[in-house]
Coordinates of C-alpha atoms in Angstrom, one line a residue:
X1 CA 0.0 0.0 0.0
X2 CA 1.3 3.3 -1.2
X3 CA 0.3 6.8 0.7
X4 CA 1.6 10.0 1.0
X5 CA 0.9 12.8 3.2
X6 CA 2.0 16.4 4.4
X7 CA 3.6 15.8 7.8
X8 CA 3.8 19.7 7.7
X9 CA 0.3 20.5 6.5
X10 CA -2.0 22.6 8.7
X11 CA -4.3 19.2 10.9
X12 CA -7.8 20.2 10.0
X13 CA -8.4 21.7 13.2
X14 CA -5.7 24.3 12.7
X15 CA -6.5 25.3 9.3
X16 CA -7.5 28.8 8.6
X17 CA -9.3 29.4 5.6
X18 CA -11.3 32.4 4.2
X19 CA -13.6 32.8 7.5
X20 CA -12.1 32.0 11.4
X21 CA -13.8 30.8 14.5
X22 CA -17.4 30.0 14.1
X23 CA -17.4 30.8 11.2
X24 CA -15.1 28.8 9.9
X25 CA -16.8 25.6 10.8
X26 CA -20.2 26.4 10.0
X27 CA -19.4 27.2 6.6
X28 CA -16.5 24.6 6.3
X29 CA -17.5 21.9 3.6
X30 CA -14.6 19.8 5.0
X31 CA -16.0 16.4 6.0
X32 CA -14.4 15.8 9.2
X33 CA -15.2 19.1 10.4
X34 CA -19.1 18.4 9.5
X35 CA -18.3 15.1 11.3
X36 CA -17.2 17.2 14.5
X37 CA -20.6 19.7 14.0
X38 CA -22.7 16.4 13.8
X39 CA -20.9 14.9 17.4
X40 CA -21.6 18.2 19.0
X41 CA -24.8 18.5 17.9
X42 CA -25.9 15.0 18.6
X43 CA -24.2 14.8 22.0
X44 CA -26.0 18.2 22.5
X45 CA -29.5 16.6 22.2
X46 CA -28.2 13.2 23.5
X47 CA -27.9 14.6 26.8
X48 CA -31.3 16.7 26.6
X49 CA -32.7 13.2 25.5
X50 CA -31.0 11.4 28.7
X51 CA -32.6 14.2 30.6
X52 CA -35.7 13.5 29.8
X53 CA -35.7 9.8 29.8
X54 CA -34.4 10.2 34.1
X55 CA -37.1 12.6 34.7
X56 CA -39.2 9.4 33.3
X57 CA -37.3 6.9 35.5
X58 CA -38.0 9.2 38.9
X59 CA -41.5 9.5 38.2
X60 CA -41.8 5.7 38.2
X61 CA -39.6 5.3 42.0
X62 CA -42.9 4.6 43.6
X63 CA -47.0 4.6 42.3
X64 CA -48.9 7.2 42.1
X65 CA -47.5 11.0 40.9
X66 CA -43.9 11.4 42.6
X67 CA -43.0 14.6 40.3
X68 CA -45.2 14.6 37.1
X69 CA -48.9 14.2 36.4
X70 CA -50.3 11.5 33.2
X71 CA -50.2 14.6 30.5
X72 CA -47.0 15.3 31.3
X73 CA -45.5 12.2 31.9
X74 CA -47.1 11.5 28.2
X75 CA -45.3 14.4 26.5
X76 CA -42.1 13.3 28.3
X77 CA -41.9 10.0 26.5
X78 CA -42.7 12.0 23.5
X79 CA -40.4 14.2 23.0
X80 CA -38.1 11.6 24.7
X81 CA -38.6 9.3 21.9
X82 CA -38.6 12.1 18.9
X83 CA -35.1 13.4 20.2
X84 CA -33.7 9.7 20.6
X85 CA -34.6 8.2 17.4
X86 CA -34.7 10.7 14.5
X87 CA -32.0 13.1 16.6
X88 CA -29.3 10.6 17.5
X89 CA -30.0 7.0 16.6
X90 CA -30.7 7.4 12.9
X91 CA -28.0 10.3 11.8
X92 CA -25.6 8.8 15.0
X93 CA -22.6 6.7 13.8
X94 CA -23.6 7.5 10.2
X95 CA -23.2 10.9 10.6
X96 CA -20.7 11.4 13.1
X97 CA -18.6 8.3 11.9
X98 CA -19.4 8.2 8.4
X99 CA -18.5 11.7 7.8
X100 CA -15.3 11.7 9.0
X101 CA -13.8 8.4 8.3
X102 CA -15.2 7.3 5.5
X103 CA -13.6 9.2 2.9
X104 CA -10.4 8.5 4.7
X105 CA -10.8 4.8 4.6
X106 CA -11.1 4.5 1.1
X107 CA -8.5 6.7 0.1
X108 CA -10.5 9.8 -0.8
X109 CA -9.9 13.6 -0.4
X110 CA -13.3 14.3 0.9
X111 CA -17.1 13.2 0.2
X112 CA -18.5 13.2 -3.7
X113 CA -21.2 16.5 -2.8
X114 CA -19.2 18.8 -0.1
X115 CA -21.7 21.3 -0.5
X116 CA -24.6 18.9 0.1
X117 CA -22.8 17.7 2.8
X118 CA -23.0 20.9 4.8
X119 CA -26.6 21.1 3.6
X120 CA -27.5 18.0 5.2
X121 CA -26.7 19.4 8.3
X122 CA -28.1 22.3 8.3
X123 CA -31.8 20.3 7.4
X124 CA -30.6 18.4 10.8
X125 CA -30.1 21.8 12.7
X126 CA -32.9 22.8 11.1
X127 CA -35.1 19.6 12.5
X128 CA -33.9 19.9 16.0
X129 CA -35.2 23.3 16.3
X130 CA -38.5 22.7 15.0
X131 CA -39.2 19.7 17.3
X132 CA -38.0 21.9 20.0
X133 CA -40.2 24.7 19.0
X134 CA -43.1 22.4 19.9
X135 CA -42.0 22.3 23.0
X136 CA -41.8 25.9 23.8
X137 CA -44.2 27.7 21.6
X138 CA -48.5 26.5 20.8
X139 CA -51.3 24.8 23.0
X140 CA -48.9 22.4 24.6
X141 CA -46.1 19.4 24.4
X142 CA -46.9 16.8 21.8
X143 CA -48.0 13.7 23.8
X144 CA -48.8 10.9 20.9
X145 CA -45.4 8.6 21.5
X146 CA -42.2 9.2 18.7
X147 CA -44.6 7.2 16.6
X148 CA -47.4 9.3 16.0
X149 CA -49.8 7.0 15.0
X150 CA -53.3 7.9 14.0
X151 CA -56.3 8.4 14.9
X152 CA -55.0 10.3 18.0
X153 CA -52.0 12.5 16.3
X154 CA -54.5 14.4 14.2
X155 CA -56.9 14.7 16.9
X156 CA -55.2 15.7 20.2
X157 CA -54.8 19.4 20.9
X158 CA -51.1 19.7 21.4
X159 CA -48.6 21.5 19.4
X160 CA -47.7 18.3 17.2
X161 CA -47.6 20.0 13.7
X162 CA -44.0 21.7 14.5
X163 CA -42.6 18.1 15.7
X164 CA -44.0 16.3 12.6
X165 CA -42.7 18.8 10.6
X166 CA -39.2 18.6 12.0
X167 CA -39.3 14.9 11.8
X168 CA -40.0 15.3 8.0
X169 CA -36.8 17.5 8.0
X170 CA -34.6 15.2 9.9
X171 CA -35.5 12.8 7.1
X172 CA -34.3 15.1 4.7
X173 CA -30.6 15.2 5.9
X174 CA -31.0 11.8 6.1
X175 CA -31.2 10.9 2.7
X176 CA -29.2 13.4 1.5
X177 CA -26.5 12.0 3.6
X178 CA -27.2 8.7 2.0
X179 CA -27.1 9.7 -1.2
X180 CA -23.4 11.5 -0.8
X181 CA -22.5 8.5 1.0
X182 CA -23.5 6.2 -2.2
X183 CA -22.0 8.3 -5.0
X184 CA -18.6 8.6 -2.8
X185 CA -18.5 5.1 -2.3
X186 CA -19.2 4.1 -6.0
X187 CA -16.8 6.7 -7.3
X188 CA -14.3 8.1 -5.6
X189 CA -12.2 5.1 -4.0
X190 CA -9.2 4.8 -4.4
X191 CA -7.0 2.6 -7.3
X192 CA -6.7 -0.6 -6.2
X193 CA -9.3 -0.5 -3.5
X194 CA -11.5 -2.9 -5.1
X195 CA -14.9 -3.6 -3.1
X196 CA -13.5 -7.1 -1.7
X197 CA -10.8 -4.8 0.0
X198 CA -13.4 -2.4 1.0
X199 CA -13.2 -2.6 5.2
X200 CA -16.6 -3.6 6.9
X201 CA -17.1 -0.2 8.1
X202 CA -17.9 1.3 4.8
X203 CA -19.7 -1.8 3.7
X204 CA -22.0 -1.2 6.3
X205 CA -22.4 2.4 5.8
X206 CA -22.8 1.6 1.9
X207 CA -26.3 -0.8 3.2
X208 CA -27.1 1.9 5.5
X209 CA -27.2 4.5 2.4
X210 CA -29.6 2.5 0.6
X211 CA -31.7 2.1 3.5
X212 CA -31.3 6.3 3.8
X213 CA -32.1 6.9 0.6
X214 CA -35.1 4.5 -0.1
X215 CA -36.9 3.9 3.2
X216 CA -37.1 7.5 4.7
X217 CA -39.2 9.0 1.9
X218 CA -41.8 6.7 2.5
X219 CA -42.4 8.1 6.3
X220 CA -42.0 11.4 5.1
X221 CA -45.2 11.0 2.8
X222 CA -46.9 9.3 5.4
X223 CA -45.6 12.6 8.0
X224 CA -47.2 15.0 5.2
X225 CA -50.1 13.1 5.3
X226 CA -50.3 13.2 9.0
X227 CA -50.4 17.4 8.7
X228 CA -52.7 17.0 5.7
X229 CA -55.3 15.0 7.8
X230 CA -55.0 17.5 11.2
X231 CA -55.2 20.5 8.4
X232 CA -57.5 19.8 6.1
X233 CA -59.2 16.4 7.7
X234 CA -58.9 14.3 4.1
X235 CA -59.7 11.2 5.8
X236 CA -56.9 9.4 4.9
X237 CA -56.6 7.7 8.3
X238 CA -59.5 8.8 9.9
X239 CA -62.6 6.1 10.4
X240 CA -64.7 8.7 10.9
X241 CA -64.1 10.1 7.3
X242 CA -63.9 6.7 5.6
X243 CA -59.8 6.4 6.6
X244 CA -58.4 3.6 7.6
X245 CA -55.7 4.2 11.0
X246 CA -53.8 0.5 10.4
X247 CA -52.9 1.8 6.7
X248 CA -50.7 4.6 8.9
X249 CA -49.4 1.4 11.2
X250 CA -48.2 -0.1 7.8
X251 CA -46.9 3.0 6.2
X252 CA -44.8 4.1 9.7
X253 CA -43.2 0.6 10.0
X254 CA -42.2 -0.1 6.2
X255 CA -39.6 3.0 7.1
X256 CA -39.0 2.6 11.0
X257 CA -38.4 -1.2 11.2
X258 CA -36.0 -0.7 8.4
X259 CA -34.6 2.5 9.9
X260 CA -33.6 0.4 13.3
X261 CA -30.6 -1.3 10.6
X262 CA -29.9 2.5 10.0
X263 CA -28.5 2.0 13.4
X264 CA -27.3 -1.0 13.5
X265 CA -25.8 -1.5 10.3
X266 CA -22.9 1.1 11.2
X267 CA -22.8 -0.1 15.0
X268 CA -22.1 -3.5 13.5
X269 CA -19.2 -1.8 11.4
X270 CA -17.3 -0.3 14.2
X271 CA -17.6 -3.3 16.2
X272 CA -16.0 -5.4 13.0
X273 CA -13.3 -2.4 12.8
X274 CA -11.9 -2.3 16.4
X275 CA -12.4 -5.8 17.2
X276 CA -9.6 -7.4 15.0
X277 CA -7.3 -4.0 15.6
X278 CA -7.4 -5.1 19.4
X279 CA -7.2 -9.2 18.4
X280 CA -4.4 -8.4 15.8
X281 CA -5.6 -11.1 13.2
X282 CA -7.4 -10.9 10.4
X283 CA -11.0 -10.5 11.0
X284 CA -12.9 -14.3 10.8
X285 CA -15.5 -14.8 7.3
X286 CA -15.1 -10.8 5.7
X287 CA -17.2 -12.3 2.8
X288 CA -19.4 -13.6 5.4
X289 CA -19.6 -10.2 7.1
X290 CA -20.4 -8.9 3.9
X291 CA -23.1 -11.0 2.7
X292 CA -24.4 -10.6 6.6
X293 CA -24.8 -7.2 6.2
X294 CA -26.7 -6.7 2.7
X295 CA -28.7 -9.6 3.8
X296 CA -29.9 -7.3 6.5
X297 CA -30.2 -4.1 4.7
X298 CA -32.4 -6.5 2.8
X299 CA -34.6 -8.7 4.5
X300 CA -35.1 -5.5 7.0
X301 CA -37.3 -4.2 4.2
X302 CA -39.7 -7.2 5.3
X303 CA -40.1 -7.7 8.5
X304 CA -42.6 -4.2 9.6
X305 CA -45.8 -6.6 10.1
X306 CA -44.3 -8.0 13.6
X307 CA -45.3 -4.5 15.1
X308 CA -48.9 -5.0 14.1
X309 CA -49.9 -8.5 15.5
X310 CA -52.5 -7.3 17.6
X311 CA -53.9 -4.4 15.0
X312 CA -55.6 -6.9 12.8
X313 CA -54.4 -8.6 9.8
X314 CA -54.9 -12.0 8.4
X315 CA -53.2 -15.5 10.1
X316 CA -51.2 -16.2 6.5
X317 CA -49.6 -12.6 7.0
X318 CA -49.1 -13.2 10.3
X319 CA -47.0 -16.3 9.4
X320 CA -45.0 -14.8 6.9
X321 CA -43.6 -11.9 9.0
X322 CA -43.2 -14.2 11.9
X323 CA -41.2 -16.1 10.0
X324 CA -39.3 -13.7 8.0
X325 CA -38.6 -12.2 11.4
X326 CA -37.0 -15.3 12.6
X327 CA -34.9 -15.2 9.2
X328 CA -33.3 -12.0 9.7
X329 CA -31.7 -13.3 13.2
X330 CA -29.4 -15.3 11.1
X331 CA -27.2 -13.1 9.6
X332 CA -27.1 -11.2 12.9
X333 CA -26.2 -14.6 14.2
X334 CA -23.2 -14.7 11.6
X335 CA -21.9 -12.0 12.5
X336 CA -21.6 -12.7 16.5
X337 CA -19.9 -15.6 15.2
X338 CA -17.6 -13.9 13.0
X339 CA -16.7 -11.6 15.8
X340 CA -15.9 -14.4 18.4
X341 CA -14.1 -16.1 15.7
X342 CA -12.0 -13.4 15.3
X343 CA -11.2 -13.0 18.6
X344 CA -10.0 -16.9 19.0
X345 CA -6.2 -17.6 19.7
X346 CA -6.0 -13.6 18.5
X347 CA -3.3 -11.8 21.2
X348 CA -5.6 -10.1 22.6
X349 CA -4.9 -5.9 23.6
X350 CA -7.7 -5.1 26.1
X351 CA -8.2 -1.3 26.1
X352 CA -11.3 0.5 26.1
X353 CA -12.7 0.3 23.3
X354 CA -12.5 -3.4 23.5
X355 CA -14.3 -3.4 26.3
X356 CA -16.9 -1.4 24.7
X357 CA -16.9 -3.3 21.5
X358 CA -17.5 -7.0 24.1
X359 CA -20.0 -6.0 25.9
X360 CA -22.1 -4.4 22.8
X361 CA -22.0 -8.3 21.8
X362 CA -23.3 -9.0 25.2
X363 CA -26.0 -6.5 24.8
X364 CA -27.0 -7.0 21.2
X365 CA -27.3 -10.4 22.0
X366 CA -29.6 -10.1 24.7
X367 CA -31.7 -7.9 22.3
X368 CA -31.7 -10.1 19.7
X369 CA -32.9 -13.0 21.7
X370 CA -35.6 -11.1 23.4
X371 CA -36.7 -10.1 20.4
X372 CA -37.0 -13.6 19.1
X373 CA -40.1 -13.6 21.9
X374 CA -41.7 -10.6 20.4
X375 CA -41.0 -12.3 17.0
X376 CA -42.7 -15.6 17.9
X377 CA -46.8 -15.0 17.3
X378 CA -47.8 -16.7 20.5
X379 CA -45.2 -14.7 22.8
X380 CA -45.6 -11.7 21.4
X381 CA -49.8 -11.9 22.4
X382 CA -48.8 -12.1 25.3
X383 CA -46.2 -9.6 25.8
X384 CA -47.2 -6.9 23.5
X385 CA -47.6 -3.2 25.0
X386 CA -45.8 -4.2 28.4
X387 CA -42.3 -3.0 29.5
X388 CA -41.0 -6.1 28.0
X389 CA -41.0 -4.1 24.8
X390 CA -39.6 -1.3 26.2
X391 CA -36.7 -3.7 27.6
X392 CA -36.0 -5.2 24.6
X393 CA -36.0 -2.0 22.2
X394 CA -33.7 0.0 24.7
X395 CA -31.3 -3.4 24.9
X396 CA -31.3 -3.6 20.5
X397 CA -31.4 0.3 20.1
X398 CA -29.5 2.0 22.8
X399 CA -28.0 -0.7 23.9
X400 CA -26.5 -1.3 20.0
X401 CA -26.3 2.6 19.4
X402 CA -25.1 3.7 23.0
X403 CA -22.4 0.8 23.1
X404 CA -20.8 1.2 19.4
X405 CA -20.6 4.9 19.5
X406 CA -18.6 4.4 22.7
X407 CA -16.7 1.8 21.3
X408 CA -15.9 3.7 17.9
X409 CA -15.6 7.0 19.9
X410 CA -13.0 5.7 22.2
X411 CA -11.4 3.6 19.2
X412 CA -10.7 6.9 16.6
X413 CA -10.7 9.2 18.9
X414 CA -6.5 9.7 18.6
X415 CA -7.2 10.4 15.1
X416 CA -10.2 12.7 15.6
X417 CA -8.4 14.9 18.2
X418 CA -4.9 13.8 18.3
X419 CA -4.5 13.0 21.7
X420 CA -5.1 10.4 24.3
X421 CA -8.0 10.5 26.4
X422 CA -7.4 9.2 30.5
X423 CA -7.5 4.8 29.9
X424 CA -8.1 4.5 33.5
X425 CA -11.1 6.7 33.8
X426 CA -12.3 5.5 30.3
X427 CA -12.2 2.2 32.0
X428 CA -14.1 3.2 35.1
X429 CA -16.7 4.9 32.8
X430 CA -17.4 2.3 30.8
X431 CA -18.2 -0.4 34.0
X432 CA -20.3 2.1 35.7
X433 CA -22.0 2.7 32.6
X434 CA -22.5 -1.4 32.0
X435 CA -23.7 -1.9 35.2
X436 CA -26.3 0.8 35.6
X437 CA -27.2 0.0 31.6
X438 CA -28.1 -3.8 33.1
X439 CA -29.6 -2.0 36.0
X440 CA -31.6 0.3 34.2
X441 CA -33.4 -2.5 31.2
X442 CA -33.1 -6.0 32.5
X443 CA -35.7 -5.3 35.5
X444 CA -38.0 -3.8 32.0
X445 CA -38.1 -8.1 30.5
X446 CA -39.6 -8.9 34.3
X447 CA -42.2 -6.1 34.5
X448 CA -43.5 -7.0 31.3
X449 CA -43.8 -10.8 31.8
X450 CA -45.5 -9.5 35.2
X451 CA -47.9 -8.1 32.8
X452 CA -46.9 -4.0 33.5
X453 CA -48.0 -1.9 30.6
X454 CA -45.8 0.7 29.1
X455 CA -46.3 4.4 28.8
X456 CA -48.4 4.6 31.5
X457 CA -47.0 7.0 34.6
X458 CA -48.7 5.1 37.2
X459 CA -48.5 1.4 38.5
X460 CA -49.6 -1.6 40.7
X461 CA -48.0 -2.4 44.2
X462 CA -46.7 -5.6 42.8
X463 CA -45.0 -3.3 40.3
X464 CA -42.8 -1.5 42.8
X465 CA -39.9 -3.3 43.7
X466 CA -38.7 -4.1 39.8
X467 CA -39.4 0.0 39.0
X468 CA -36.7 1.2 42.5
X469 CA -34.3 -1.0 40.9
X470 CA -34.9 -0.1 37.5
X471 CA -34.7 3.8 38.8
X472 CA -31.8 3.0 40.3
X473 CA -30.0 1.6 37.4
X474 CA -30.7 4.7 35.5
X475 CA -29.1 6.8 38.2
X476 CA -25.8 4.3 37.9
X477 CA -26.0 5.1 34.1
X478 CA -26.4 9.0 34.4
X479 CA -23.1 8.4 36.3
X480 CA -21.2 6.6 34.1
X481 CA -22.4 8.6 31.3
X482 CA -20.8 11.7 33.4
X483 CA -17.6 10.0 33.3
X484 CA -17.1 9.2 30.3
X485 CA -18.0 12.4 28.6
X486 CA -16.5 14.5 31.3
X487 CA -12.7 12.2 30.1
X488 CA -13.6 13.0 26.6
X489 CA -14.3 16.2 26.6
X490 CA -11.0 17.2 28.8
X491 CA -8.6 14.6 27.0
X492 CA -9.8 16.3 23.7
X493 CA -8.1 19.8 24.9
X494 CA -5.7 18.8 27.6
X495 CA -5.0 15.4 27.3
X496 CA -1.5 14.2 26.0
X497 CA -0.5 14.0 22.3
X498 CA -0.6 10.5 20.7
X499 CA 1.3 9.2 17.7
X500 CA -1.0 8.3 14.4
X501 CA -1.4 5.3 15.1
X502 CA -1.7 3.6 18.7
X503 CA -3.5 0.7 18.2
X504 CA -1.4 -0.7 15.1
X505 CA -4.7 -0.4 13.1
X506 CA -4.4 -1.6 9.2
X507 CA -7.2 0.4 7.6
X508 CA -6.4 3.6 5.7
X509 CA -7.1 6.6 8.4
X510 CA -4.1 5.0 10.6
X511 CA -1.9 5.8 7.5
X512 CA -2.3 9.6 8.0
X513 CA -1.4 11.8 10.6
X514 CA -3.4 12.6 13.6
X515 CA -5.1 14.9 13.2
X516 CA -5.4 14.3 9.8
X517 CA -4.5 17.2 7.4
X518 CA -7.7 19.0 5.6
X519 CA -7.4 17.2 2.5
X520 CA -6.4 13.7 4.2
X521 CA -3.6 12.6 0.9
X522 CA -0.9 15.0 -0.8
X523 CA -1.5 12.3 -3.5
X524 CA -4.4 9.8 -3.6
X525 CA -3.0 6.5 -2.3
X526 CA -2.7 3.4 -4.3
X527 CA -3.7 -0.2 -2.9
X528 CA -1.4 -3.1 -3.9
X529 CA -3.1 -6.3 -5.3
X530 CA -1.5 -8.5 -1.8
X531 CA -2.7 -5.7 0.5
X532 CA -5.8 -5.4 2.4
X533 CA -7.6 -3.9 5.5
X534 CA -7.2 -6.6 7.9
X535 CA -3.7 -7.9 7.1
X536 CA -2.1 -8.7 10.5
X537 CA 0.9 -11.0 9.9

């Protein structure tokens, strides 16, 4: 493999173009600077989201109202919800990840559509701030849940327009994101990086992109349809006006079961990244990987039914998503194994983000597997609308999100910032962080066997004693979540300078300096025909 750099270049963090301080990276169409604006803007919300969600946990300590009433309590999950999903789990490790490092890791300059690049982040700016304008401005705080569903979106008197509105935006950058990704990918790697040599973290942002760009549209139609029928009443959804309410079930899910790989495509490509840099061997079945991953972005497309076993549709459709449910397990499956296959007789360097990327398997797996009981028609009966859902969707989604950002943020951080955050308190962050994450959701899977509903504010006795520790486990979490970003954010100014590349990584970024210089190559690098990105001797 042939690179060359500018050891003397200007890092992109130094560089001073045409406009300085804010400026300068608002208007910057650099991609790793966009990266940066899409952390800091996502860990912005993230912790506003985090806020919310232990204003949630307190209210449950004990029965009855401890500091909210029902409305409120309702337009807490809300808002909750809308900030978690289409504010950090959909543009996360995409956005934030994606941006910067992809272009790096195939040998590229910057992304395909710069300009479009910056665009799609000021549509996500854009979003936030309507979503949060529902909250301040109109008759009240939206209160229908993140997934709006009809008949009660178009007919409850809060403020829900602005937030539908800014969900429809969010889903703008979103495919335009997906879009630059595609066209980069396709066309600007670098010679000799063929797509068998392509490392798994762009092959999963690659299935992602497609997801992006063909999934989102269809809940943005169904979001301007929303605002049509609360406008204008056209009795799209509406039984009352000859409107059917399951045709919005169907219509939300085709996107957001689909948009959940959006998530956990990308985690699934950190993990595959960091996991043979830290077991120094070649990482187990990459075809495998591969085939795992577009097999996902696939299948994923077919699966939206097992939301809607209790809204009424026929026992052969019932089957078929049951079934196709169970299906798209399997290349989940493969990967696990890949990844524990990897690590087998590998020597083993356990830093943080190791520790991260182990116990995401251990989370991910738990998801999976109590999702297999929502997947199964009898068990999901049963279970549907409890806290079992709620366990099982925080385990997959902020379990899968929460852990692989980590992971990835402790693994490239040296290149982002070029320096060396604290290992020790990285390492106490992280096992506060496990522990209350445990804490916080495994109590959920009891609860909702016991046959506790979600969303509700208020509970049985019998209820109480899995709720305290539940509470409790979110407190633990708060804690460890201090920690960690309190080591980031002080290691990113202050802490010591780190050579380019400390964990004797093989894929292209750990080539180039760290920081990286603004346009990443002096001349675009070349990949030899014996070389790859996993080739540890």
């Amino acid at each position: 493999m042939h690179t060359t750099h500018a050891e003397n270049e200007a890092n992109y963090l130094k560089y001073k173009g045409k406009y300085k301080g804010l400026l300068g990276w608002i208007l910057s169409t650099d991609h790793k600077r966009i990266g940066l604006l899409y952390l800091y803007s996502i860990g912005t919300m993230f912790i506003v989201g985090a806020l919310l969600g232990l204003a949630m946990k307190f209210e449950l300590l004990a029965p009855g109202k401890t500091i909210m009433n029902a409305q409120t309590y309702n337009a807490t999950f809300t808002v909750h919800g809308v900030i978690m999903i289409f504010m950090i789990v959909v543009p996360g490790l995409p956005a934030v990840f994606g941006n910067f490092l992809m272009p790096i890791m195939i040998g590229a300059k910057d992304v395909a559509f710069p300009k479009l690049n910056l665009l799609s982040w000021y549509l996500y700016v854009a979003g936030v701030f309507l979503v949060l304008s529902a909250l301040l401005f109109g008759s009240g705080t939206p209160d229908t849940g993140w997934t709006f569903y009809a008949p009660y979106s178009f007919k409850t008197g809060t403020n829900l327009l602005p937030a539908v509105f800014g969900a429809f935006v969010l889903g703008f950058s979103s495919i335009l994101t997906g879009l630059n990704f595609l066209v980069t990918i396709h066309r600007l790697r670098c010679p000799g990086l063929k797509w068998t040599k392509l490392p798994l973290f762009v092959w999963t942002l690659y299935g992602t992109a497609w997801i992006q760009l063909l999934a989102t549209p269809v809940v943005g139609i169904t979001l301007v349809l929303i605002a049509l029928e609360r406008v204008f009443g056209v009795g799209i959804f509406d039984p009352a006006l000859g409107g059917d309410p399951i045709l919005y079930q169907h219509l939300f899910w085709i996107y957001s079961h689909p948009a959940v790989y959006i998530m956990i495509l990308p985690a699934m490509g950190a993990i595959s990244e960091i996991i043979p840099t830290f077991s120094q061997k070649h990482v187990f079945g990459y075809k495998a990987i591969i085939a795992s991953t577009m097999a996902i972005a696939f299948v994923g497309w077919l699966v939206w039914g097992h939301h809607m076993y209790t809204a009424g549709m026929s026992g052969t459709a019932q089957y078929y998503f049951s079934l196709l449910t169970f299906i798209v397990a399997i290349p989940s499956a493969i990967k696990v194994f890949n990844w524990i296959s990897t690590m087998y007789k590998g020597s083993i360097n356990i830093q943080t983000p190791f520790y991260w990327a182990v116990s995401f398997i251990f989370v991910f797996m738990i998801g999976g597997l109590s999702g297999l009981v929502l997947g199964a028609l009898s068990t999901n009966v049963y279970v549907h609308d409890t806290a079992f859902v709620v366990g099982h969707f925080h385990y997959i989604v902020f379990g899968g999100t929460g852990f692989s950002f980590f992971a990835a943020i402790h693994y490239w951080f040296p290149k982002i910032f070029g320096r060396m955050y604290d290992k020790a308190w990285a390492n106490i962050g992280w096992l506060v962080f496990f522990i209350g994450f445990l804490a916080l959701y495994t109590p959920m899977f009891y609860l909702g066997l016991m046959g506790m509903p979600r969303r509700y504010y208020d509970y049985l006795e019998e209820f109480h004693g899995g709720n305290i520790l539940s509470t409790f486990g979110s407190w633990i979490l708060a804690t460890g979540l201090i920690i960690i970003i309190t080591n980031l954010v002080r290691s990113a100014r202050k802490g010591p300078k780190t050579e380019s590349n400390p964990w004797h990584g093989k894929t292209l970024e750990w080539s180039v300096p760290s920081p990286p210089p603004l346009e990443n190559f002096d001349e675009i690098p070349v990949i030899a025909e014996d070389d790859g990105p996993y080739n540890y001797k």
